[in-house]
Amino acid sequence: MQNGTSFFSQIPPVTKNLIIINLIVWLAMFILPGRLGVGLENYGGLHYFHAADFNPAQLITYMFMHSTQSFAHIFFNMFSLWMFGMTLERTLGSARFLFYYISCGVGAALVQEFIWMLTWEDTFVRLLSTNFHLDFPEAKEYLQQMTASAEGKEWLARNMNIFITIGASGAVYGVLLAFGMLFPNAPLYLFFIPVPIKAKWMVIGMGAIELLIGLSESAGKADGVAHFAHLGGMIFGFLIILYWKKKGTFHGIY
């Protein structure tokens, strides 16, 4: 409490409302599946664009949904949004911050779609190889034969619904990137590390880690996390901030 105002009232409006919306949707994901008979992520989660259940609105809706299997998913995303989003919103202004946040989330989704486009065939071939005890070339030929017909293409579109991503991480990684670019020398403390790390080094380190894990994931060691989507949020954030810097948007604050 300070001067009679609450802690919550000190959070800028866009950051505050993004956190509220994410929490409401997360609670709805617990309640509504029992009434609908299916999880909300089947409607609002990001699907591959060739999947039967894909629709363009998912490029936005997915970033407001989080796993109900682990509180850590929404907690760390919202904690990071609160921690860095407040400063960023006050720096950019609410309207520009909202544009930036949504743009990074959509950018992350587009990168994830591109990665799925490159990897879906190998994923299906590996599944067929495992389920039907085929070697890789045989499984690939079997998939090509199966999808040569209209019925096979329908089967493929239905089964492509296995590709689904939810979470605000792509947008949040964009927020972290912007903080690192605008306040590169700001000292940050990480868990279990007693010395401060400059924001620019933390952002570079996080990007490198996501790239390395993402490449490992592409090699067949998937951990269920959309690492390239995180990178996508950072890439789109970098381009937007770079453009705004060249336009003189920030008036030398960085």
Short mmCIF file of C-alpha atoms in Angstrom, two decimals:
data_model
loop_
_atom_site.label_atom_id
_atom_site.label_comp_id
_atom_site.label_asym_id
_atom_site.label_seq_id
_atom_site.Cartn_x
_atom_site.Cartn_y
_atom_site.Cartn_z
CA MET A 1 0.00 0.00 0.00
CA GLN A 2 1.25 3.49 -0.83
CA ASN A 3 -0.69 6.76 -0.49
CA GLY A 4 -3.90 4.82 -0.04
CA THR A 5 -3.67 2.95 -3.36
CA SER A 6 -3.50 -0.82 -3.73
CA PHE A 7 -0.66 -2.76 -5.30
CA PHE A 8 -2.97 -4.01 -8.04
CA SER A 9 -4.01 -0.49 -9.00
CA GLN A 10 -0.37 0.36 -9.72
CA ILE A 11 -0.25 -2.08 -12.64
CA PRO A 12 -0.79 -0.30 -15.99
CA PRO A 13 -4.15 -1.11 -17.63
CA VAL A 14 -3.07 -3.31 -20.55
CA THR A 15 -0.70 -5.44 -18.46
CA LYS A 16 -3.35 -5.78 -15.76
CA ASN A 17 -6.13 -6.74 -18.16
CA LEU A 18 -3.96 -9.21 -20.06
CA ILE A 19 -3.22 -10.97 -16.77
CA ILE A 20 -6.92 -10.95 -15.79
CA ILE A 21 -8.04 -12.33 -19.17
CA ASN A 22 -5.44 -15.10 -19.05
CA LEU A 23 -6.53 -16.10 -15.55
CA ILE A 24 -10.23 -16.09 -16.49
CA VAL A 25 -9.60 -18.25 -19.56
CA TRP A 26 -7.43 -20.61 -17.49
CA LEU A 27 -10.24 -21.04 -14.96
CA ALA A 28 -12.73 -21.58 -17.79
CA MET A 29 -10.53 -24.36 -19.11
CA PHE A 30 -11.16 -26.20 -15.85
CA ILE A 31 -14.91 -25.65 -15.79
CA LEU A 32 -16.21 -25.77 -19.37
CA PRO A 33 -14.81 -29.09 -20.67
CA GLY A 34 -17.31 -30.94 -18.44
CA ARG A 35 -20.16 -29.02 -20.06
CA LEU A 36 -18.85 -29.06 -23.63
CA GLY A 37 -17.43 -32.56 -23.59
CA VAL A 38 -14.15 -31.34 -25.08
CA GLY A 39 -11.27 -29.15 -23.93
CA LEU A 40 -11.28 -25.47 -24.91
CA GLU A 41 -7.82 -25.89 -26.44
CA ASN A 42 -9.48 -27.93 -29.19
CA TYR A 43 -11.27 -24.75 -30.25
CA GLY A 44 -8.88 -21.96 -29.29
CA GLY A 45 -5.48 -23.64 -29.28
CA LEU A 46 -3.24 -23.06 -32.29
CA HIS A 47 -3.56 -25.91 -34.82
CA TYR A 48 -1.52 -26.59 -37.93
CA PHE A 49 -3.18 -24.72 -40.81
CA HIS A 50 -3.84 -27.97 -42.73
CA ALA A 51 -5.55 -29.58 -39.72
CA ALA A 52 -9.29 -30.14 -39.73
CA ASP A 53 -9.85 -27.98 -36.62
CA PHE A 54 -7.72 -24.99 -37.64
CA ASN A 55 -9.24 -21.54 -37.92
CA PRO A 56 -7.42 -18.19 -38.30
CA ALA A 57 -8.73 -16.83 -34.98
CA GLN A 58 -6.46 -19.35 -33.24
CA LEU A 59 -3.47 -17.15 -34.16
CA ILE A 60 -4.70 -14.89 -31.34
CA THR A 61 -6.81 -17.06 -29.05
CA TYR A 62 -4.03 -19.57 -28.37
CA MET A 63 -1.97 -16.98 -26.49
CA PHE A 64 -4.68 -16.59 -23.84
CA MET A 65 -4.80 -20.31 -23.00
CA HIS A 66 -2.55 -22.29 -20.65
CA SER A 67 -2.14 -25.87 -19.57
CA THR A 68 -4.44 -27.00 -16.78
CA GLN A 69 -2.00 -29.79 -15.93
CA SER A 70 0.53 -27.46 -14.35
CA PHE A 71 0.09 -24.16 -12.51
CA ALA A 72 3.70 -23.31 -13.39
CA HIS A 73 2.77 -22.71 -17.05
CA ILE A 74 0.46 -19.77 -16.37
CA PHE A 75 2.30 -18.61 -13.24
CA PHE A 76 5.68 -18.01 -14.88
CA ASN A 77 4.13 -16.44 -17.98
CA MET A 78 1.99 -14.04 -15.95
CA PHE A 79 4.80 -13.33 -13.49
CA SER A 80 7.10 -12.38 -16.37
CA LEU A 81 4.36 -10.31 -18.00
CA TRP A 82 3.78 -8.46 -14.72
CA MET A 83 7.49 -8.00 -14.00
CA PHE A 84 8.57 -6.70 -17.41
CA GLY A 85 5.26 -5.67 -18.95
CA MET A 86 4.66 -2.89 -16.44
CA THR A 87 7.91 -1.12 -17.32
CA LEU A 88 7.46 -1.72 -21.03
CA GLU A 89 3.87 -0.43 -21.06
CA ARG A 90 4.88 2.74 -19.21
CA THR A 91 7.69 3.23 -21.73
CA LEU A 92 5.74 2.51 -24.92
CA GLY A 93 2.30 3.67 -23.87
CA SER A 94 -0.67 1.34 -23.48
CA ALA A 95 -1.84 1.28 -27.10
CA ARG A 96 1.61 0.65 -28.54
CA PHE A 97 2.36 -1.98 -25.88
CA LEU A 98 -0.85 -3.87 -26.69
CA PHE A 99 0.00 -3.78 -30.40
CA TYR A 100 3.50 -5.04 -29.63
CA TYR A 101 2.31 -7.85 -27.34
CA ILE A 102 -0.31 -9.16 -29.78
CA SER A 103 2.09 -8.84 -32.73
CA CYS A 104 4.73 -10.92 -30.95
CA GLY A 105 2.12 -13.56 -30.10
CA VAL A 106 0.91 -13.73 -33.71
CA GLY A 107 4.51 -13.77 -34.93
CA ALA A 108 5.27 -16.68 -32.63
CA ALA A 109 2.24 -18.53 -34.04
CA LEU A 110 3.37 -17.95 -37.63
CA VAL A 111 6.85 -19.28 -36.87
CA GLN A 112 5.31 -22.35 -35.20
CA GLU A 113 3.13 -22.93 -38.28
CA PHE A 114 6.25 -22.75 -40.45
CA ILE A 115 8.06 -25.27 -38.24
CA TRP A 116 5.09 -27.64 -38.41
CA MET A 117 5.09 -27.28 -42.19
CA LEU A 118 8.72 -28.44 -42.26
CA THR A 119 8.36 -31.28 -39.74
CA TRP A 120 4.85 -32.75 -39.94
CA GLU A 121 5.78 -35.43 -42.47
CA ASP A 122 8.69 -36.76 -40.42
CA THR A 123 6.46 -36.79 -37.34
CA PHE A 124 3.82 -38.90 -39.07
CA VAL A 125 6.41 -41.19 -40.61
CA ARG A 126 7.89 -41.85 -37.16
CA LEU A 127 4.41 -42.61 -35.78
CA LEU A 128 3.62 -44.99 -38.63
CA SER A 129 7.02 -46.62 -38.29
CA THR A 130 6.43 -47.24 -34.59
CA ASN A 131 2.79 -48.36 -34.81
CA PHE A 132 3.15 -50.62 -37.86
CA HIS A 133 6.72 -51.79 -37.25
CA LEU A 134 8.00 -50.38 -40.54
CA ASP A 135 11.40 -48.94 -41.30
CA PHE A 136 11.53 -45.24 -42.15
CA PRO A 137 11.46 -45.49 -46.01
CA GLU A 138 8.58 -47.99 -45.88
CA ALA A 139 6.62 -45.77 -43.50
CA LYS A 140 7.19 -42.74 -45.74
CA GLU A 141 5.97 -44.62 -48.81
CA TYR A 142 2.95 -45.90 -46.86
CA LEU A 143 2.04 -42.33 -45.86
CA GLN A 144 2.32 -41.10 -49.45
CA GLN A 145 0.09 -43.92 -50.69
CA MET A 146 -2.43 -43.36 -47.92
CA THR A 147 -2.79 -39.64 -48.63
CA ALA A 148 -3.11 -40.04 -52.40
CA SER A 149 -6.90 -40.44 -52.11
CA ALA A 150 -9.54 -37.97 -50.88
CA GLU A 151 -10.32 -40.25 -47.94
CA GLY A 152 -6.63 -40.36 -47.06
CA LYS A 153 -6.37 -36.58 -47.14
CA GLU A 154 -9.38 -36.35 -44.82
CA TRP A 155 -7.74 -38.83 -42.47
CA LEU A 156 -4.55 -36.78 -42.52
CA ALA A 157 -6.39 -33.51 -41.79
CA ARG A 158 -8.14 -35.08 -38.79
CA ASN A 159 -4.94 -36.54 -37.44
CA MET A 160 -3.07 -33.27 -37.92
CA ASN A 161 -5.08 -32.05 -34.96
CA ILE A 162 -2.32 -33.59 -32.83
CA PHE A 163 -0.30 -30.44 -33.61
CA ILE A 164 -1.57 -27.91 -31.10
CA THR A 165 0.07 -25.12 -29.09
CA ILE A 166 -1.26 -22.94 -26.29
CA GLY A 167 0.27 -20.30 -24.04
CA ALA A 168 1.39 -16.69 -23.85
CA SER A 169 5.08 -17.62 -23.95
CA GLY A 170 5.71 -16.33 -27.48
CA ALA A 171 4.28 -12.90 -26.61
CA VAL A 172 6.06 -12.89 -23.24
CA TYR A 173 9.40 -13.71 -24.87
CA GLY A 174 8.77 -10.70 -27.10
CA VAL A 175 8.26 -8.59 -23.97
CA LEU A 176 11.54 -9.88 -22.51
CA LEU A 177 13.32 -9.11 -25.78
CA ALA A 178 11.98 -5.54 -25.78
CA PHE A 179 13.06 -5.02 -22.18
CA GLY A 180 16.56 -6.24 -23.03
CA MET A 181 16.79 -3.92 -26.03
CA LEU A 182 15.42 -0.82 -24.29
CA PHE A 183 17.15 -1.35 -20.95
CA PRO A 184 20.20 -3.46 -21.89
CA ASN A 185 22.20 -2.71 -18.75
CA ALA A 186 19.39 -3.14 -16.24
CA PRO A 187 20.54 -5.64 -13.57
CA LEU A 188 18.35 -8.74 -13.25
CA TYR A 189 18.52 -11.47 -10.64
CA LEU A 190 17.74 -15.06 -11.58
CA PHE A 191 16.73 -17.81 -9.19
CA PHE A 192 19.70 -19.43 -7.44
CA ILE A 193 22.18 -16.97 -8.99
CA PRO A 194 23.35 -14.47 -6.33
CA VAL A 195 24.88 -11.94 -8.75
CA PRO A 196 22.94 -9.65 -11.14
CA ILE A 197 22.96 -10.28 -14.89
CA LYS A 198 22.53 -7.47 -17.38
CA ALA A 199 19.25 -7.68 -19.25
CA LYS A 200 20.93 -7.88 -22.66
CA TRP A 201 22.95 -10.97 -21.67
CA MET A 202 19.92 -12.66 -20.17
CA VAL A 203 17.92 -12.15 -23.36
CA ILE A 204 20.76 -13.39 -25.58
CA GLY A 205 21.21 -16.42 -23.33
CA MET A 206 17.50 -17.25 -23.36
CA GLY A 207 17.38 -16.98 -27.14
CA ALA A 208 20.40 -19.25 -27.53
CA ILE A 209 18.91 -21.83 -25.17
CA GLU A 210 15.59 -21.86 -27.04
CA LEU A 211 17.40 -22.27 -30.37
CA LEU A 212 19.53 -25.18 -29.12
CA ILE A 213 16.59 -26.96 -27.52
CA GLY A 214 14.44 -26.32 -30.59
CA LEU A 215 17.06 -27.86 -32.88
CA SER A 216 17.29 -30.85 -30.55
CA GLU A 217 13.49 -31.11 -30.64
CA SER A 218 13.55 -31.12 -34.45
CA ALA A 219 15.96 -34.03 -34.30
CA GLY A 220 13.27 -36.11 -32.59
CA LYS A 221 13.84 -35.27 -28.92
CA ALA A 222 10.60 -33.33 -28.37
CA ASP A 223 9.80 -32.14 -24.86
CA GLY A 224 6.32 -30.82 -25.62
CA VAL A 225 7.39 -27.14 -25.55
CA ALA A 226 7.12 -24.91 -28.64
CA HIS A 227 10.67 -23.54 -28.47
CA PHE A 228 10.61 -22.13 -31.98
CA ALA A 229 7.42 -20.22 -31.11
CA HIS A 230 9.37 -18.58 -28.27
CA LEU A 231 12.05 -17.63 -30.77
CA GLY A 232 9.35 -16.37 -33.13
CA GLY A 233 8.08 -13.97 -30.49
CA MET A 234 11.62 -12.68 -29.97
CA ILE A 235 12.29 -12.34 -33.71
CA PHE A 236 9.12 -10.36 -34.38
CA GLY A 237 9.75 -8.27 -31.26
CA PHE A 238 13.28 -7.50 -32.43
CA LEU A 239 12.04 -6.34 -35.83
CA ILE A 240 9.34 -4.13 -34.31
CA ILE A 241 11.67 -2.54 -31.75
CA LEU A 242 14.35 -2.05 -34.41
CA TYR A 243 11.82 -0.27 -36.63
CA TRP A 244 10.60 1.92 -33.77
CA LYS A 245 14.17 2.80 -32.83
CA LYS A 246 14.92 3.90 -36.39
CA LYS A 247 11.75 6.00 -36.32
CA GLY A 248 12.95 7.68 -33.09
CA THR A 249 9.98 6.44 -31.09
CA PHE A 250 11.80 6.21 -27.78
CA HIS A 251 13.49 9.60 -27.71
CA GLY A 252 16.82 8.31 -26.45
CA ILE A 253 15.61 6.41 -23.37
CA TYR A 254 17.70 3.43 -24.36
#
